[in-house]
Short mmCIF file of C-alpha atoms and ligand atoms in Angstrom, two decimals:
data_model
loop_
_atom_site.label_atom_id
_atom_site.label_comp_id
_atom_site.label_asym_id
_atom_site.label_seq_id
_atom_site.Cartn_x
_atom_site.Cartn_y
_atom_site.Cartn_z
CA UNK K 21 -4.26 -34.18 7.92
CA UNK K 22 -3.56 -31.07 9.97
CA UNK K 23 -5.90 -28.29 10.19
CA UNK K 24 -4.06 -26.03 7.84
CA UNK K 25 -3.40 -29.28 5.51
CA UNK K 26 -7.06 -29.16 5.56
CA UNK K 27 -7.44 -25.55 5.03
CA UNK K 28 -5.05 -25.61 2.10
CA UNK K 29 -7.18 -28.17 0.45
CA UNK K 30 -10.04 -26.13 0.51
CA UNK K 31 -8.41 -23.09 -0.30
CA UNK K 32 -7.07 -24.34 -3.37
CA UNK K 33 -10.18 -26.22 -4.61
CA UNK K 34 -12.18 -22.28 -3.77
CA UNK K 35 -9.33 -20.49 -5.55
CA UNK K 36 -9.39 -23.07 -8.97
CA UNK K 37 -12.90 -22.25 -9.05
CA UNK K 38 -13.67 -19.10 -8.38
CA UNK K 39 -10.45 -16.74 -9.56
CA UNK K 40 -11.51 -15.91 -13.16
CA UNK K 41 -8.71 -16.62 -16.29
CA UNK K 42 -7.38 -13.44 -16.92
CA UNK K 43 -7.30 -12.56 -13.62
CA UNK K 44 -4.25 -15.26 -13.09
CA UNK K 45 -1.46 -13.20 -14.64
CA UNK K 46 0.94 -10.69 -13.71
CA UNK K 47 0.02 -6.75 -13.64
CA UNK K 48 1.32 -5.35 -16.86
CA UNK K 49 -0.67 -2.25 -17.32
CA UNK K 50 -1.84 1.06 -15.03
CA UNK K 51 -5.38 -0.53 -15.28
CA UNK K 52 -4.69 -3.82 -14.21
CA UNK K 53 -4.81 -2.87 -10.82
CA UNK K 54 -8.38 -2.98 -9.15
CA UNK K 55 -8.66 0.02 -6.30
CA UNK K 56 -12.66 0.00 -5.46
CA UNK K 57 -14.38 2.76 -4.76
CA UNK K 58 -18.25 4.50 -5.44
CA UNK K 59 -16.59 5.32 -8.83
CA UNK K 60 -14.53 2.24 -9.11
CA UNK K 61 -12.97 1.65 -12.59
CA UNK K 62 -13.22 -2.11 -13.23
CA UNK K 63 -10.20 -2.93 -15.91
CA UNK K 64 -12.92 -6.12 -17.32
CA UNK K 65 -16.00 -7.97 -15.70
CA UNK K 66 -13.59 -10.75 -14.60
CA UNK K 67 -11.78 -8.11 -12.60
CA UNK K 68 -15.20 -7.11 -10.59
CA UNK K 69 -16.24 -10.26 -10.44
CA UNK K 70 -13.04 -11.20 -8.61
CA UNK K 71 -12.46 -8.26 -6.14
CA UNK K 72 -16.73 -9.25 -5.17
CA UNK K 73 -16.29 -13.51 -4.92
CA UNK K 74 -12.87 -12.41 -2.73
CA UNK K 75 -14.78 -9.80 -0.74
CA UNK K 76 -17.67 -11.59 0.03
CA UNK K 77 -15.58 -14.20 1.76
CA UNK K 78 -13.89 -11.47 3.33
CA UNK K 79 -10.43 -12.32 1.45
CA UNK K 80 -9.87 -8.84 0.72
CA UNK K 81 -9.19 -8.50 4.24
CA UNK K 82 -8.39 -11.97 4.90
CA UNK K 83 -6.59 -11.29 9.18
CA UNK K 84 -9.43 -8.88 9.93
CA UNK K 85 -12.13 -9.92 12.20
CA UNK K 86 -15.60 -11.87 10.56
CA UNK K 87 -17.59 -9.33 12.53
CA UNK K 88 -16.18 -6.48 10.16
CA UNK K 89 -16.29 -8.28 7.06
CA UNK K 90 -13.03 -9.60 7.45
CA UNK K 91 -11.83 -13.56 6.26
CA UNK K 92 -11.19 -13.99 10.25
CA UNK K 93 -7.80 -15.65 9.31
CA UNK K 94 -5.04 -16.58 11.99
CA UNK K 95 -1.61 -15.56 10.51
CA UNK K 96 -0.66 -19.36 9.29
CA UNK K 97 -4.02 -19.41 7.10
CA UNK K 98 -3.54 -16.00 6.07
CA UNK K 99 0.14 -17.33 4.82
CA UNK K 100 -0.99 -20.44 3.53
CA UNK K 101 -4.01 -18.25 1.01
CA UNK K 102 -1.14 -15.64 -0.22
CA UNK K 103 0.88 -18.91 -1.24
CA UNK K 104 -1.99 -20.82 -2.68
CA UNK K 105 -2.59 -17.48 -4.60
CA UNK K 106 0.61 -17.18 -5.73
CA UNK K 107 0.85 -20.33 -6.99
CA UNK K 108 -2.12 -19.47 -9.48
CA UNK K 109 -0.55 -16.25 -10.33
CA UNK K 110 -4.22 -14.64 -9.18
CA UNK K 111 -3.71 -11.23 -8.73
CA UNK K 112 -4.72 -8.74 -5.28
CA UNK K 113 -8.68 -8.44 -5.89
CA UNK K 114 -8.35 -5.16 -3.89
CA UNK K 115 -5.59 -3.07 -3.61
CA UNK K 116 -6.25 -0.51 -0.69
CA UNK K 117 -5.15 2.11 1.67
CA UNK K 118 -8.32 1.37 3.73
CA UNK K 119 -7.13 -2.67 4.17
CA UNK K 120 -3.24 -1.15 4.39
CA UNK K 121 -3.58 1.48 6.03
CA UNK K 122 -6.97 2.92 8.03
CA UNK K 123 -8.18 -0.46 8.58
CA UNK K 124 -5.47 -1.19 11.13
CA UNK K 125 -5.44 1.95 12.80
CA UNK K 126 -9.21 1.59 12.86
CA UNK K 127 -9.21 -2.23 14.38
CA UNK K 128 -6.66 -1.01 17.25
CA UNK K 129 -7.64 2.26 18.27
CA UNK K 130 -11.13 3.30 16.58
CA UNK K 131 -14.40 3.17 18.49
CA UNK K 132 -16.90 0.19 18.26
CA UNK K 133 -18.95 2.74 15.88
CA UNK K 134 -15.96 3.61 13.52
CA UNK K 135 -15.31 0.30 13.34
CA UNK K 136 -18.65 -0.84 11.79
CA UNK K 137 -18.85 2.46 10.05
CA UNK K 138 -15.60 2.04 7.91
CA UNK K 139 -14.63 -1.45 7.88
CA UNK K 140 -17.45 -3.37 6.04
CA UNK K 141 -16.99 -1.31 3.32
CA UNK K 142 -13.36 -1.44 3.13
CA UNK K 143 -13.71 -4.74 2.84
CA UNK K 144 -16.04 -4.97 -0.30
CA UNK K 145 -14.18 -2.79 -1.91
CA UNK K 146 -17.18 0.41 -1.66
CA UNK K 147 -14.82 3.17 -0.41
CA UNK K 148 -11.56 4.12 -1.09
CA UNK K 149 -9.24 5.82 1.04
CA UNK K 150 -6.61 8.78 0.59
CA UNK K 151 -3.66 9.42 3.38
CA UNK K 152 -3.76 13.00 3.94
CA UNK K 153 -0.30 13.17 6.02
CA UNK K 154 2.06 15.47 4.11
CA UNK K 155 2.38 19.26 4.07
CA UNK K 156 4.18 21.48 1.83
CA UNK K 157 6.46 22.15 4.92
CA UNK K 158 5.80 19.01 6.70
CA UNK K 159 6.70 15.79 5.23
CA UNK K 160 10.21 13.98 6.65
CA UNK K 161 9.12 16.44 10.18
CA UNK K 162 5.53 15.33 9.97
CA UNK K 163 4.91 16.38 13.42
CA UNK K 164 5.49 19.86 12.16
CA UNK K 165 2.12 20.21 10.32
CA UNK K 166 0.01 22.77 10.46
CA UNK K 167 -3.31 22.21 9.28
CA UNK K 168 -5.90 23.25 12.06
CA UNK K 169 -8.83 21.54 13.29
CA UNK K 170 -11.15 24.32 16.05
CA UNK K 171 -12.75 22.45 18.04
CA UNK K 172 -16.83 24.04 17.79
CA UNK K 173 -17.95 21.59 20.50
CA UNK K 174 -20.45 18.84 17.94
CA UNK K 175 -17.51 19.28 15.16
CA UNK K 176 -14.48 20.77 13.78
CA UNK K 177 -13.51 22.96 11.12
CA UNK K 178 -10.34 22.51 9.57
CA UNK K 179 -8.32 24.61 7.60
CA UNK K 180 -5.68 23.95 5.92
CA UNK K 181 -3.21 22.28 2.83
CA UNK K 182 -2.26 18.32 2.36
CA UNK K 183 0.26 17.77 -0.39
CA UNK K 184 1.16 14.04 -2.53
CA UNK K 185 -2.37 13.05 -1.35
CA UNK K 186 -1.77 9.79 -3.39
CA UNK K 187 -5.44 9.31 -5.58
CA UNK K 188 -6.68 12.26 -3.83
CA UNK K 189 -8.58 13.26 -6.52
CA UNK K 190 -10.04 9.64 -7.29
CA UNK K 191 -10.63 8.79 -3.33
CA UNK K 192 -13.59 8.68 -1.13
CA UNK K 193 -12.56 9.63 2.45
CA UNK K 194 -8.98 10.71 3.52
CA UNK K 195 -7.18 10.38 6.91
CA UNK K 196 -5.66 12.84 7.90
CA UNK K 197 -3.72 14.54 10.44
CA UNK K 198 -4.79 17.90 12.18
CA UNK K 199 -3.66 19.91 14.80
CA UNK K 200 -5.91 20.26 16.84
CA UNK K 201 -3.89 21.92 19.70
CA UNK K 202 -2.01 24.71 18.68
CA UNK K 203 -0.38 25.61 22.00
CA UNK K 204 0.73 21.85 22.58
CA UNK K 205 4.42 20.79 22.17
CA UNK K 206 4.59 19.47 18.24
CA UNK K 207 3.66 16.07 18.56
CA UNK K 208 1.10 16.18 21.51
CA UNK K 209 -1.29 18.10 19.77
CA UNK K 210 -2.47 16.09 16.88
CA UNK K 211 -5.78 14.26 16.09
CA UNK K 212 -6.38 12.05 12.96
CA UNK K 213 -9.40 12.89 11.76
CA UNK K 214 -11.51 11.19 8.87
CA UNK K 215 -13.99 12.83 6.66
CA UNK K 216 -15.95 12.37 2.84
CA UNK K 217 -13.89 13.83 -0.26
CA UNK K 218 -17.05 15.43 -0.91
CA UNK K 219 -17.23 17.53 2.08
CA UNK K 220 -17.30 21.04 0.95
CA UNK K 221 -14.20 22.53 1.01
CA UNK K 222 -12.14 19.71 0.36
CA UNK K 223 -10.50 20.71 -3.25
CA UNK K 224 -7.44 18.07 -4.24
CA UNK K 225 -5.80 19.06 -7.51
CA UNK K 226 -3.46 16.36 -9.69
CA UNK K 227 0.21 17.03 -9.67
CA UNK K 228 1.84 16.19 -13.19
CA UNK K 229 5.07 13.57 -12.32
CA UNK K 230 7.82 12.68 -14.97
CA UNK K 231 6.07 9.43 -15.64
CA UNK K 232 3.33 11.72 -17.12
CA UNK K 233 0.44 10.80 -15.07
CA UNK K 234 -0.86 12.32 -12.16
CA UNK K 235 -1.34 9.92 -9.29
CA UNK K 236 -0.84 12.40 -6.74
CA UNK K 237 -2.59 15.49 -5.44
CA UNK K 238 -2.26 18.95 -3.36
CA UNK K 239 -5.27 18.95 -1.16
CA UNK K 240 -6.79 22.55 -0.15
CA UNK K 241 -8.99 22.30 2.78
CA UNK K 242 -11.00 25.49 3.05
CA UNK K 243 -13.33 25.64 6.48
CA UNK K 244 -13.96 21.45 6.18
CA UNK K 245 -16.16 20.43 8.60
CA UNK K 246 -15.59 17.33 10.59
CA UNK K 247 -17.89 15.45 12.88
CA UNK K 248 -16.45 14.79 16.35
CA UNK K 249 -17.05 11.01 15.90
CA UNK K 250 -14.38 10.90 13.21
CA UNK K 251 -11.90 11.38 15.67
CA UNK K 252 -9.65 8.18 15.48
CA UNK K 253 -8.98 7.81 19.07
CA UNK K 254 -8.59 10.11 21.93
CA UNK K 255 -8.34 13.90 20.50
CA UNK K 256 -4.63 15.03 20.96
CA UNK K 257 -3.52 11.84 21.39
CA UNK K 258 -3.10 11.53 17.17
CA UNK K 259 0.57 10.85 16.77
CA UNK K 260 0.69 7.09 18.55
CA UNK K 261 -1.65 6.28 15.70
CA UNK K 262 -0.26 8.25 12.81
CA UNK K 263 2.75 6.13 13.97
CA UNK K 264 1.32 2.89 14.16
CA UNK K 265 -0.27 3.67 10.70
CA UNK K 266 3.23 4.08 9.22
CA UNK K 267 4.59 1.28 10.44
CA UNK K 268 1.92 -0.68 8.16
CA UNK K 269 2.56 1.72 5.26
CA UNK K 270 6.13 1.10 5.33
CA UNK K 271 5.72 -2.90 5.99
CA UNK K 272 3.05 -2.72 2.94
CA UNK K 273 5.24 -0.79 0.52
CA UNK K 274 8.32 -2.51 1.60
CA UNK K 275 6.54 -5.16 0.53
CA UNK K 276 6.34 -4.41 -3.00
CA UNK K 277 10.24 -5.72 -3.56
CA UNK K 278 8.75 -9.26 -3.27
CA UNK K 279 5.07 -9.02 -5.42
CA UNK K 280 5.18 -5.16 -7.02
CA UNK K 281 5.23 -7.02 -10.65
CA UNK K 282 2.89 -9.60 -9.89
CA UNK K 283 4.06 -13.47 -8.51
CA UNK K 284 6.40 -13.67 -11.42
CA UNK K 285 9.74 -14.04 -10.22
CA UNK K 286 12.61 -11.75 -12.51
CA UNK K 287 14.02 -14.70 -13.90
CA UNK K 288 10.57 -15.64 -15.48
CA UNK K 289 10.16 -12.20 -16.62
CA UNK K 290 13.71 -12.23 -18.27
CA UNK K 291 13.22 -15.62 -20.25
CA UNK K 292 9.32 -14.09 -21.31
CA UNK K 293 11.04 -10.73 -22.43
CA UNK K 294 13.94 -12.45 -24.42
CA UNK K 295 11.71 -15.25 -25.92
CA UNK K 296 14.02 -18.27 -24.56
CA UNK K 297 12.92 -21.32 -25.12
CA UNK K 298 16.12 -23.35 -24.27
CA UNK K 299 19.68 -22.31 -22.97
CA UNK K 300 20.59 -19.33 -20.57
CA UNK K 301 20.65 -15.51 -20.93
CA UNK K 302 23.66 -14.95 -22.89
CA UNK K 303 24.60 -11.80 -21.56
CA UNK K 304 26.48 -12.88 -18.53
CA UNK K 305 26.65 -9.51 -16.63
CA UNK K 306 22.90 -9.19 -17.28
CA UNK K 307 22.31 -12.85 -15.89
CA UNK K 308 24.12 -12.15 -12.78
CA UNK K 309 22.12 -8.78 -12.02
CA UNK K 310 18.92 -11.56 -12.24
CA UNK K 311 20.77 -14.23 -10.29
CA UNK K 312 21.90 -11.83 -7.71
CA UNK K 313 18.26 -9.90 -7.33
CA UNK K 314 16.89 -13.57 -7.03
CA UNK K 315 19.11 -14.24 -4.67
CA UNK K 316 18.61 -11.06 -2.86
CA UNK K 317 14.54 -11.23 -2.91
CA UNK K 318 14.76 -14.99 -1.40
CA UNK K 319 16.42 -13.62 1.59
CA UNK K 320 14.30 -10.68 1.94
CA UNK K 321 11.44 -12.78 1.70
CA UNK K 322 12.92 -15.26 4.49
CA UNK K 323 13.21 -11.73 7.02
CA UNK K 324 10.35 -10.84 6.17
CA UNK K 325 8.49 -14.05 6.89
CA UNK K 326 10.77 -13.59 10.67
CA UNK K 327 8.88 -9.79 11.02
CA UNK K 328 6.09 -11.23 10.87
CA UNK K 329 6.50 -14.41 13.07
CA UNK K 330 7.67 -12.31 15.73
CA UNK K 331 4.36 -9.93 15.03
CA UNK K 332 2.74 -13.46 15.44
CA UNK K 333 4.55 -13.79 19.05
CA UNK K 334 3.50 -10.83 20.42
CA UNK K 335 6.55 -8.33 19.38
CA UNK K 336 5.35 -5.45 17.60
CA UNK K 337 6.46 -4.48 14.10
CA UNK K 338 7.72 -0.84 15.17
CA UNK K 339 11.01 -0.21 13.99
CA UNK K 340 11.69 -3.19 11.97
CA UNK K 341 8.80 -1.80 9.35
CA UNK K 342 11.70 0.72 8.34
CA UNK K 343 14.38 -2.17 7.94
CA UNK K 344 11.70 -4.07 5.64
CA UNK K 345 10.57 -0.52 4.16
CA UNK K 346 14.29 0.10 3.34
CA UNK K 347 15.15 -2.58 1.66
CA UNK K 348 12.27 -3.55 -0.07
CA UNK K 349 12.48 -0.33 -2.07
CA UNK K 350 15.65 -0.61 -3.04
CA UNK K 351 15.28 -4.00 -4.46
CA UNK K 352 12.26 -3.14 -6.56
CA UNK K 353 13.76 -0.51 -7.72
CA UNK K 354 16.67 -2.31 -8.60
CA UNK K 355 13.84 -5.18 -9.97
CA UNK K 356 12.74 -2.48 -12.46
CA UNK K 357 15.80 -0.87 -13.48
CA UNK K 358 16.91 -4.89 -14.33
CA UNK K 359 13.23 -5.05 -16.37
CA UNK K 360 14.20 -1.97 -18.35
CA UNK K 361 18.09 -3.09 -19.58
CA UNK K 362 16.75 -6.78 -20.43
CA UNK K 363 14.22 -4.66 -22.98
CA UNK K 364 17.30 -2.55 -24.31
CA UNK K 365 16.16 0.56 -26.48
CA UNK K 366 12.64 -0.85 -26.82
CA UNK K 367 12.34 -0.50 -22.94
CA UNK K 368 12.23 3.54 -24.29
CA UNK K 369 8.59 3.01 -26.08
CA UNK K 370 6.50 5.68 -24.37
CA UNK K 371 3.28 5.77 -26.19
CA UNK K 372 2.28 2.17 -27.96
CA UNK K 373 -0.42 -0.66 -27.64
CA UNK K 374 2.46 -3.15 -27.94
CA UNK K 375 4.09 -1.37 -24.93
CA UNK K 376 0.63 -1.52 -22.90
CA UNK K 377 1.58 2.72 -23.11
CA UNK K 378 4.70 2.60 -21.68
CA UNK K 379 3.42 0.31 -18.70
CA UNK K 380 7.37 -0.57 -18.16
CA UNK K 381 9.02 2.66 -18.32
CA UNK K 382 6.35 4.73 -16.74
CA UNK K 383 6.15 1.82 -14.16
CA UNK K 384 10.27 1.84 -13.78
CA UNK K 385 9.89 6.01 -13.22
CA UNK K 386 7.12 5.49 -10.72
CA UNK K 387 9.26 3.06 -8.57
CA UNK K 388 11.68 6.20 -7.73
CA UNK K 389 9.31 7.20 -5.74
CA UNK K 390 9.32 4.43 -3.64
CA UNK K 391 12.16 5.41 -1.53
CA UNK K 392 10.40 8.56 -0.67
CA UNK K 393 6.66 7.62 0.23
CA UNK K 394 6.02 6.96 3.82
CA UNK K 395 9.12 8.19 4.91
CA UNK K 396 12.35 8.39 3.02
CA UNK K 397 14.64 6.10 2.93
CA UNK K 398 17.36 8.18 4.66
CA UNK K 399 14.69 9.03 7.97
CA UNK K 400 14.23 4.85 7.76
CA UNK K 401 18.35 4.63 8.30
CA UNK K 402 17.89 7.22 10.82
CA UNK K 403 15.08 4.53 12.76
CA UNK K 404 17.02 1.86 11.75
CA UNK K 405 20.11 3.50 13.46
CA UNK K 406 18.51 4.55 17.62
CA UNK K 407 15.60 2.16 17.55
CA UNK K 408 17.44 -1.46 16.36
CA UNK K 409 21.01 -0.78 16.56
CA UNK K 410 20.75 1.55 19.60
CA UNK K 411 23.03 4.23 18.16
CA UNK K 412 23.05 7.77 19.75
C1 FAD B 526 4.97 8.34 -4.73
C2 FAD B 526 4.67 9.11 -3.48
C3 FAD B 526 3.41 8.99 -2.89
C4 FAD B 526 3.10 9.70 -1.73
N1 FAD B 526 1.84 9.59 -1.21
C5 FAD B 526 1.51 10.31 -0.12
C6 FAD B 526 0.17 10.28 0.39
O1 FAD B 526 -0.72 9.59 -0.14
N2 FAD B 526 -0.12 11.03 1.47
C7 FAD B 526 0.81 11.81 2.09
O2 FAD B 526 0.48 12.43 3.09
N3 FAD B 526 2.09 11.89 1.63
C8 FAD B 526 2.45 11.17 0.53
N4 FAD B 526 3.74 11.25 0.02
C9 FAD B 526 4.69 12.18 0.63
C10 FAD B 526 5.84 11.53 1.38
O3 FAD B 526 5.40 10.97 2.59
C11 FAD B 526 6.91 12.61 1.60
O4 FAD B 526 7.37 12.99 0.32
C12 FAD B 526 8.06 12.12 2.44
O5 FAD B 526 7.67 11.90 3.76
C13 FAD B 526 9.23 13.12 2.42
O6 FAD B 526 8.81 14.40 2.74
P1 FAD B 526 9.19 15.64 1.81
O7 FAD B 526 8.82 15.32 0.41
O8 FAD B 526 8.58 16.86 2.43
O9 FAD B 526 10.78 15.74 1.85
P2 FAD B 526 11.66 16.44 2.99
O10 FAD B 526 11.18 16.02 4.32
O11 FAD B 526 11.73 17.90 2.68
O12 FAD B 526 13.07 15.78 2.72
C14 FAD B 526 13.96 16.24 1.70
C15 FAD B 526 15.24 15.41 1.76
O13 FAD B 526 15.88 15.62 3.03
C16 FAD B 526 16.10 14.38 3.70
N5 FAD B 526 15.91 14.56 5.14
C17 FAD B 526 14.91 15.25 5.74
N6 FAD B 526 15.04 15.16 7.09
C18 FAD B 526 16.13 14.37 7.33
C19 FAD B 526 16.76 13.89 8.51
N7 FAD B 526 16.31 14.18 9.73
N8 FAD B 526 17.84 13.08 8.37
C20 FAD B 526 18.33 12.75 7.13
N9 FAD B 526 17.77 13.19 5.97
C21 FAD B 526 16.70 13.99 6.08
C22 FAD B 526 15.07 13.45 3.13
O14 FAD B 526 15.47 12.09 3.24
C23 FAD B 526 14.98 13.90 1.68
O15 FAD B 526 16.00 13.31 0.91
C24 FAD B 526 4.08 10.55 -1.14
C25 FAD B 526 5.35 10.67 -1.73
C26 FAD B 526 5.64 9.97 -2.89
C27 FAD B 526 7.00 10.12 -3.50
#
């Protein structure tokens, strides 16, 4: 046996035994999904117990490195535990911006003490992270923000207004994106800074969406002072990161076109919703919409498994995370509009414990957004366009 035949073994043996029942199904409700934090709301025991056994082995984080809590994996393990968790149908134990989003920046350009500052905790699931990127006149021109950061020698104090701080009002740090440089040409003078929710001055306040809840925030920053040593990186030298950062927010939520709904595929979910037992969906333009989004997903999956072999080789994701972040939005939200006409009317229930309260539809309205968040689709076209077709 191989190595990784060896690896698989043991994975699998570790995964039968220690990822609980009910936490080997697909995500059905807004609960179901486990996010961490100091006030971390834990949908059953199981759930805890699964995000701690996962953490503790570092499989929250399975790539990053042992020494910050991480599962130490190469790429091919890494691979090989996604596909021995998918076939259990066990659920993400964490779901993260720190492990999506921070952690990365952190492990490439953070300082030896950010690094064992942040990252442990990351890992067990302690802290949870908020993105504090968008302004109310900088979102698609992100380099145009405005918040300030004055530089007072020890620390900063920052000033300022975030808006669609995703969780911002549930989170326990944010990164976010200063200026820090006001004379500087747009993009030069920019610092990502990190700081504790807490810190007076920071005041996030829901936003009601159409779906009726309120995942997102504006974010008033009133006189916030940050420690120097949260600078990610050189001061000034903020927007390589911020960049890099997007490119695994966009790879991450491109990613949700393959396992948004859990690891059940959408012709499993049409012959659970229907109750077939034998025979084919009858309605034949309804079974082609599956057959086609099956068809679609298999070959999404097969470039996305090329991204990240040639991440494995040495060639950066860059521009390619707006191909995957382009396209994986579109199919889930072609996934969900598909879940909503196999229920018919009944898809409509709003406000029912047979309809986990609307999990689909709410779920369905949510995925609009998709498109949008870290970086619309139409400013991924525009990458897509001068960075990988070389136009203009
Ligand atoms: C669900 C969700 C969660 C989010 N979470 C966060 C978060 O946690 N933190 C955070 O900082 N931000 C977050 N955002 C904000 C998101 O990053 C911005 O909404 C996005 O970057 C677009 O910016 P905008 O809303 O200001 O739209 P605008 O930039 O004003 O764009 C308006 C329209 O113009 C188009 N457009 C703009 N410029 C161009 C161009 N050059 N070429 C072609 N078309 C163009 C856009 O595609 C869009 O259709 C979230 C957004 C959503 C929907």
């Amino acid at each position: 046996m191989t190595d990784l035949q060896v690896f698989r073994d043991e994975t699998r043996q570790w995964l039968e035994q220690n990822c609980p029942p009910s936490m080997r199904s697909p995500i059905n409700s807004d609960g179901s999904q486990c996010w961490g934090g100091r006030n971390a709301v834990f949908s059953s025991d199981e759930q805890k117990l699964w995000m701690e056994r996962m953490a503790a082995k570092g499989w929250t984080a399975p790539t990053w490195p042992i020494e910050y809590g991480g599962g130490g994996l190469d790429k091919a393990q890494a691979k090989v535990l996604r596909e021995e968790m998918g076939n259990l149908n066990a659920r993400s134990p964490l779901d993260s911006f720190g492990v999506w989003m921070i952690g990365p920046a952190l492990l490439k350009f953070g300082s030896e003490a950010l690094k064992q500052q942040h990252l442990p905790p990351i890992v067990r699931g302690e802290i949870r992270w908020c993105q504090g990127y968008s302004e109310p006149n900088a979102g698609s021109d992100l380099a145009g923000l405005q918040t300030k950061a004055a530089d007072m020698g020890d620390h900063f104090i920052v000033n300022g207004q975030k808006v669609w701080t995703s969780y911002g009002d549930k989170a326990d740090w944010m990164f976010c994106l200063v200026r820090t440089d006001p004379e500087a040409k747009k993009q030069s003078g920019i610092s990502l800074v990190l700081f504790d929710m807490t810190t007076p001055g920071v005041t996030p306040k829901p936003i009601k969406l159409i779906s009726g809840s309120s995942p997102f925030c504006e974010t008033f920053l009133d006189d916030v002072r940050v420690e120097t040593n949260q600078v990610v990186g050189e001061i000034n030298q903020g927007w390589t990161i911020a960049k890099y950062l997007l490119t695994h927010e966009r790879e991450m939520i491109g990613g949700f076109g393959l396992t948004d709904a859990g690891s059940q595929s959408l012709a499993e979910y049409a012959v659970d919703a229907l109750g077939i037992t034998q025979g084919r969906l009858a309605n034949t333009l309804l079974r082609s919409d599956v057959i086609r989004w099956e068809i679609d997903a298999a070959a999404f999956a097969m470039t996305a498994e090329r991204v990240t072999d040639e991440v494995k080789s040495g060639q950066g994701v860059g521009a390619t995370s707006a191909m995957l972040k382009y396209y994986g939005t579109e199919l889930n939200k072609r996934r969900y509009e598909i879940m909503m006409k196999l229920h018919g009317n009944d898809a409509m229930e709003w406000a029912s414990g047979a309809s986990n309260e609307g999990w689909l539809p709410r779920t369905w309205l949510r995925t609009k957004g998709n498109s949008i968040e870290g970086g619309t689709s139409e400013i991924q076209l525009n990458i897509i366009a001068k960075n990988i077709l070389g136009l203009g």
